[in-house]
Short mmCIF file of C-alpha atoms in Angstrom, two decimals:
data_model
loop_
_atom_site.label_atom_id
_atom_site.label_comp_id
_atom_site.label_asym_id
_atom_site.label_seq_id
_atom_site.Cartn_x
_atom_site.Cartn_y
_atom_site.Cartn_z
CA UNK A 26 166.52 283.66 112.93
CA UNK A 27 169.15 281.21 111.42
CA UNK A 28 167.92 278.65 113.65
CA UNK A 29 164.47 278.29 112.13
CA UNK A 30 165.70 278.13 108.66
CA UNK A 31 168.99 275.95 106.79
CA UNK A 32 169.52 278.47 104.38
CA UNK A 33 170.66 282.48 104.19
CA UNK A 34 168.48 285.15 105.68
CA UNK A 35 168.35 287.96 102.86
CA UNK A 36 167.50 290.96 103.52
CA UNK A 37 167.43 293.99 100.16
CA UNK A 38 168.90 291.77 97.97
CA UNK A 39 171.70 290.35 99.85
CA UNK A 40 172.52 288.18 102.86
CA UNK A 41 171.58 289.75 106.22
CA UNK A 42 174.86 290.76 108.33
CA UNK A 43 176.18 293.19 110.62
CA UNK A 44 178.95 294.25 108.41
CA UNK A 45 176.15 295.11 105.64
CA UNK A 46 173.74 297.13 108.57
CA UNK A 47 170.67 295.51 107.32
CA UNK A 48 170.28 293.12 110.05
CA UNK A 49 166.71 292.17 112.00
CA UNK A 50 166.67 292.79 115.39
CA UNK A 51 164.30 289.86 116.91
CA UNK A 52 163.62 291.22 120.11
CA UNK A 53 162.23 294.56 118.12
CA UNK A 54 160.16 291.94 116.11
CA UNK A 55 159.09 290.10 118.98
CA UNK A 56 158.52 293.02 121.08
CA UNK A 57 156.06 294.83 118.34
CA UNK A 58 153.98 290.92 116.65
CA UNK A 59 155.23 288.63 119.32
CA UNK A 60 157.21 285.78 119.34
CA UNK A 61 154.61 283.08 117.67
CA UNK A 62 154.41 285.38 114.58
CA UNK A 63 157.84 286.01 114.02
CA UNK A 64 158.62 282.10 114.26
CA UNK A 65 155.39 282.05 111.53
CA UNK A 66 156.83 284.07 109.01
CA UNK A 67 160.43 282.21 109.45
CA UNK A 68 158.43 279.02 108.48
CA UNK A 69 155.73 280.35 105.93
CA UNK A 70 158.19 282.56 103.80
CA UNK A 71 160.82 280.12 102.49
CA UNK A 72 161.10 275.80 102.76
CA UNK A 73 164.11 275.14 104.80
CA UNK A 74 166.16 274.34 101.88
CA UNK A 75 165.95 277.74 100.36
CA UNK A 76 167.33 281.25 101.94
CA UNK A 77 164.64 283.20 103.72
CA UNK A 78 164.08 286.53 102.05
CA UNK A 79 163.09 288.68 105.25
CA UNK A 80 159.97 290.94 104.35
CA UNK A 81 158.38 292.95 106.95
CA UNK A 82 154.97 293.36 104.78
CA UNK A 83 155.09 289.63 105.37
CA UNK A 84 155.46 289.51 108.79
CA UNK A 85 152.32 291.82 109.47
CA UNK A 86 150.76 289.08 106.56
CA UNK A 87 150.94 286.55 109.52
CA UNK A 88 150.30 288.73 112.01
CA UNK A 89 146.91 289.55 110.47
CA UNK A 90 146.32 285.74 110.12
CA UNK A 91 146.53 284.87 113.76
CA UNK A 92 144.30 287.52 114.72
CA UNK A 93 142.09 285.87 112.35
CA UNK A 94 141.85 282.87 114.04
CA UNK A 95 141.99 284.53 117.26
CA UNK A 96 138.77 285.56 116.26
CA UNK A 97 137.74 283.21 114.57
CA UNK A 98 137.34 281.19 117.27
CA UNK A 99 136.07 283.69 120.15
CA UNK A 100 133.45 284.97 118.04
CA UNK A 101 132.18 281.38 117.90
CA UNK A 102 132.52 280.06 121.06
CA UNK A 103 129.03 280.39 122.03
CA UNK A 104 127.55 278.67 119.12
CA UNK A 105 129.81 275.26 118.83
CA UNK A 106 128.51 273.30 121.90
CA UNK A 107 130.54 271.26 124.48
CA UNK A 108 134.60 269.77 124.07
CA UNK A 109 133.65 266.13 122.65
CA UNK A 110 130.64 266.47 120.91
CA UNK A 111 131.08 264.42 117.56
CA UNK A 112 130.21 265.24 114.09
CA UNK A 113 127.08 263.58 113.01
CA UNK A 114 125.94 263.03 109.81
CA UNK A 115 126.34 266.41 107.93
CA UNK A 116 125.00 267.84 104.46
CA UNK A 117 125.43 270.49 102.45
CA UNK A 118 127.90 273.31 103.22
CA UNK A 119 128.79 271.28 106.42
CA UNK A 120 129.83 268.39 104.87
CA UNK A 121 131.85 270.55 102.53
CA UNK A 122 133.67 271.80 105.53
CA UNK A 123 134.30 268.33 107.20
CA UNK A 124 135.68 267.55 103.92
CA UNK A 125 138.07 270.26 104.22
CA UNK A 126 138.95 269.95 107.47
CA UNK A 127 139.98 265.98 106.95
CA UNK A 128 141.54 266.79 104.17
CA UNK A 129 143.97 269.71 105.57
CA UNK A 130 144.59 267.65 108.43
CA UNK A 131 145.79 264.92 106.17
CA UNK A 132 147.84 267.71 104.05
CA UNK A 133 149.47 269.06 107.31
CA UNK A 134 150.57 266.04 108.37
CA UNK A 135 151.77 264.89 105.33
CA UNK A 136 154.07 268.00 104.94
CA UNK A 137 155.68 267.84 107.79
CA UNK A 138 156.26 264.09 108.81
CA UNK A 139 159.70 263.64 107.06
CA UNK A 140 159.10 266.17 104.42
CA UNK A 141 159.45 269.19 106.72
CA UNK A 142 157.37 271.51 104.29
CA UNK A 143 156.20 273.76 106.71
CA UNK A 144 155.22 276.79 103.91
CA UNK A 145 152.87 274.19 102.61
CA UNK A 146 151.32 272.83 105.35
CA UNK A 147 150.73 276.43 107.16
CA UNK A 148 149.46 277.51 103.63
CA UNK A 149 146.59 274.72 104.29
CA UNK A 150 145.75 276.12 107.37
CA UNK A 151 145.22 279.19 106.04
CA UNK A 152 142.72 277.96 103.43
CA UNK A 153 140.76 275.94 106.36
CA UNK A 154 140.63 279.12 108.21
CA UNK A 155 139.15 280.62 105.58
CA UNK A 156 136.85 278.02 104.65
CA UNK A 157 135.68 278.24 108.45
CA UNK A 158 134.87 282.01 108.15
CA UNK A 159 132.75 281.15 104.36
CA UNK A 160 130.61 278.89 107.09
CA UNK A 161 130.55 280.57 110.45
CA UNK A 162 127.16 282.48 109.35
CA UNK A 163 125.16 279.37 108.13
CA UNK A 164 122.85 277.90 110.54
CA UNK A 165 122.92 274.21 112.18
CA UNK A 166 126.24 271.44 112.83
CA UNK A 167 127.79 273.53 115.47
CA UNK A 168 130.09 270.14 115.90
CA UNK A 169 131.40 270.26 112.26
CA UNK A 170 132.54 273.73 113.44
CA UNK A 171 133.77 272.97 116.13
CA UNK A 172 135.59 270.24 115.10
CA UNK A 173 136.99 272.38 112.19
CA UNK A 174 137.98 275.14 114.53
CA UNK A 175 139.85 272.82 116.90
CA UNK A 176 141.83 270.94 113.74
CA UNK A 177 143.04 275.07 113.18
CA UNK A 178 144.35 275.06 116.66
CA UNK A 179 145.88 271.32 116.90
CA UNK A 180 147.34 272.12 113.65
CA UNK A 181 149.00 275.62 114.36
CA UNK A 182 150.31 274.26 117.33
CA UNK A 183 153.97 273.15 116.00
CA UNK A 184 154.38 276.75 114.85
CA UNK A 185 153.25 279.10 117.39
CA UNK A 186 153.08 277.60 120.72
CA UNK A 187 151.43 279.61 122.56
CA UNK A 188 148.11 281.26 120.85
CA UNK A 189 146.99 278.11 120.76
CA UNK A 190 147.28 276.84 124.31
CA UNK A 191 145.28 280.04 125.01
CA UNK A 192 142.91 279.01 122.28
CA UNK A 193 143.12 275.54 123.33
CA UNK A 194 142.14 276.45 126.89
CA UNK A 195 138.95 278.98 124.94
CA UNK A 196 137.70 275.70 123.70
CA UNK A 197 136.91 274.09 126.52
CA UNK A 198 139.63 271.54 127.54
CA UNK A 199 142.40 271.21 130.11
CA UNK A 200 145.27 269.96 130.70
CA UNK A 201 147.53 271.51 127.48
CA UNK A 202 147.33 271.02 123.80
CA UNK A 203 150.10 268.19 123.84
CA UNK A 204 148.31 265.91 125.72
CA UNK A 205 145.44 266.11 123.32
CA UNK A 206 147.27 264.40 120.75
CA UNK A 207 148.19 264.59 116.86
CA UNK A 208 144.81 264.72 115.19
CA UNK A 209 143.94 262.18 112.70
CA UNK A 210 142.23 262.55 109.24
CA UNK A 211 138.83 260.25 108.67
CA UNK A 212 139.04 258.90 105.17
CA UNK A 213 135.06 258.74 104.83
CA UNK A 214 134.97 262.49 105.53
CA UNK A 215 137.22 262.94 102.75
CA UNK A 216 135.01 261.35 100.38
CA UNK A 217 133.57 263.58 97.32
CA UNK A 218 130.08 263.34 96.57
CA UNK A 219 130.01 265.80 93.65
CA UNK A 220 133.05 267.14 90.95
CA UNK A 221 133.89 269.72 89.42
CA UNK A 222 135.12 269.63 85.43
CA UNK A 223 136.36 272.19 83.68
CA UNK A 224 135.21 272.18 79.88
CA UNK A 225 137.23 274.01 77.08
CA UNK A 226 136.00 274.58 73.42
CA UNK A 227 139.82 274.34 71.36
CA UNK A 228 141.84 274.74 74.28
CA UNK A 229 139.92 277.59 75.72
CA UNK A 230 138.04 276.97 78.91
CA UNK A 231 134.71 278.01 78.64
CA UNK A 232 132.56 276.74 81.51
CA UNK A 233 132.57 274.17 84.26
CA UNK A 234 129.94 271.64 84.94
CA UNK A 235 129.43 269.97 88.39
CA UNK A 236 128.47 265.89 87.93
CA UNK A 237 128.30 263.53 90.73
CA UNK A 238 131.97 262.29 91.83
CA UNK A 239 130.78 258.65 90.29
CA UNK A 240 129.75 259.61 87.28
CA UNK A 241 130.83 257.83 84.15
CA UNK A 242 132.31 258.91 81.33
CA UNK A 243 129.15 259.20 78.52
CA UNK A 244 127.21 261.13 81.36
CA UNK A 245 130.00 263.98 82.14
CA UNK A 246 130.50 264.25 78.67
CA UNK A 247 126.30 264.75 77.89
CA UNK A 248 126.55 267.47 80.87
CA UNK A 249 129.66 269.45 79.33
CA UNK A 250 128.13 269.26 75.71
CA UNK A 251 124.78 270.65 77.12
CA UNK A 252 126.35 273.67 79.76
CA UNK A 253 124.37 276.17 78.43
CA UNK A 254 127.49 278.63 77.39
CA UNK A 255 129.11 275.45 75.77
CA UNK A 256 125.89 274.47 73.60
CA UNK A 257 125.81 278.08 71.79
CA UNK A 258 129.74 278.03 71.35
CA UNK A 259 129.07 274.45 69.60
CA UNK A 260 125.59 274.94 67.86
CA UNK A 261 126.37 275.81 64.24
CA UNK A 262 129.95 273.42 64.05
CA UNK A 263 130.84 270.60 63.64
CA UNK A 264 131.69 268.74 66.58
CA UNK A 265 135.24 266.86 65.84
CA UNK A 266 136.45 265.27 68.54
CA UNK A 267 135.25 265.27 72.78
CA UNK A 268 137.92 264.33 75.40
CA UNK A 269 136.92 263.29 79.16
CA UNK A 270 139.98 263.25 81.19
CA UNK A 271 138.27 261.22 84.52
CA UNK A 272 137.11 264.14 87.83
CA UNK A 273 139.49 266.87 86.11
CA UNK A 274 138.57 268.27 82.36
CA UNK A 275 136.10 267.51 79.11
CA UNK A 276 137.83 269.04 76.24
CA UNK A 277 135.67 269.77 73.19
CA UNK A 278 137.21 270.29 69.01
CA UNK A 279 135.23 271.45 66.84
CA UNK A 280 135.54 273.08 63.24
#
């Protein structure tokens, strides 16, 4: 376990030795989730700088999450076409999830070029697969899922070796995951065509307004000033001051 980690492994409150009789056995581990989760857990728990505080709740955490993509991916098999088939234009709920694909591929890579934050980037991966299983059931751009799908696998693959060569090989292609390549993010995917802004009434949030992502200023201020909640909170004061801090907050004083 040491190897996958620079720090201590902790176990109860104090450092995991044989001396102390709280140690791990990894073969037990391996034996009952198999090796890719255990190497998981080592990598999602802690970053490598810090000590690793073993948890077996967490351990059947990421053993629950590859079954989800495990099934994630059979149970769509059918419905996401042909390896290759590119991602046209998409709308809607689709491009929402090219959006989020592109951008946790970017995040992923990011992470763990140089920076070696693997909690972060698996944490990603885990809100892609989730985002994948909020779209699964809508109809139409069976290649935005696919693609999505695939970036789960390419991405998992530095952690647990070998579900995803099976998964890989599920998909549709041959000749091993490696060979594939490192996938690579498309900036116009990541592109935002709508915001949301969160709008507080003296420092209290009270609603959130969605505006277009190029909105100006005097517009997403109109839009928080007339949110339906925020117009009643406002109606009988007097309106002292209005704040737009640019694609994040509008922040309303009144007396």
């Amino acid at each position: 376990l040491n190897l996958l980690t620079q720090g201590m492994v902790i176990k109860d409150g104090s450092k995991m030795s044989k001396s102390k009789g709280n140690v791990v056995d990894p073969d037990e581990m391996i034996t009952a989730y198999g090796a890719d989760t255990v190497r998981l857990f080592c990598l999602f728990a802690s970053p490598p700088e810090r000590d690793l505080e073993w948890n077996e709740q967490g351990v059947e955490g990421c053993f629950r999450f590859l079954n989800r993509v495990w099934r994630v991916v059979y149970d769509n098999l059918e419905s996401i076409g042909a390896p290759g088939t590119v991602p046209q234009a998409a709308e809607g709920a689709a491009r929402s999830l090219r959006r989020l694909t592109h951008r946790t591929i970017r995040k992923v890579t990011e992470d763990i070029d140089g920076r070696f934050h693997f909690n972060t980037a698996i944490a990603a991966v885990m809100e892609l697969v989730n985002g994948i299983y909020a779209f699964e059931q809508k109809a139409g751009y069976p290649a935005a899922l696919r693609e999505a799908l695939e970036a789960v696998v390419h991405l998992l693959s530095p952690f647990v070796p070998h579900i995803v060569e099976e998964l890989w090989v599920a998909l549709g292609h041959e000749g091993g995951i490696e060979r594939a390549g490192w996938p690579s993010w498309d900036d116009a995917a990541l592109v935002e065509e709508e915001k949301t802004i969160v709008v507080q009434v003296n420092g209290k949030v009270r609603a959130k307004v969605t505006v277009s992502a190029d909105a100006d200023e005097e517009t997403v201020r109109q839009a928080a000033l007339n949110e339906a909640n925020v117009a009643r909170l406002i109606a009988d004061k007097a309106l002292r001051k209005v704040v737009v801090v640019p694609g994040r907050l509008v922040s309303i004083v009144v007396a």
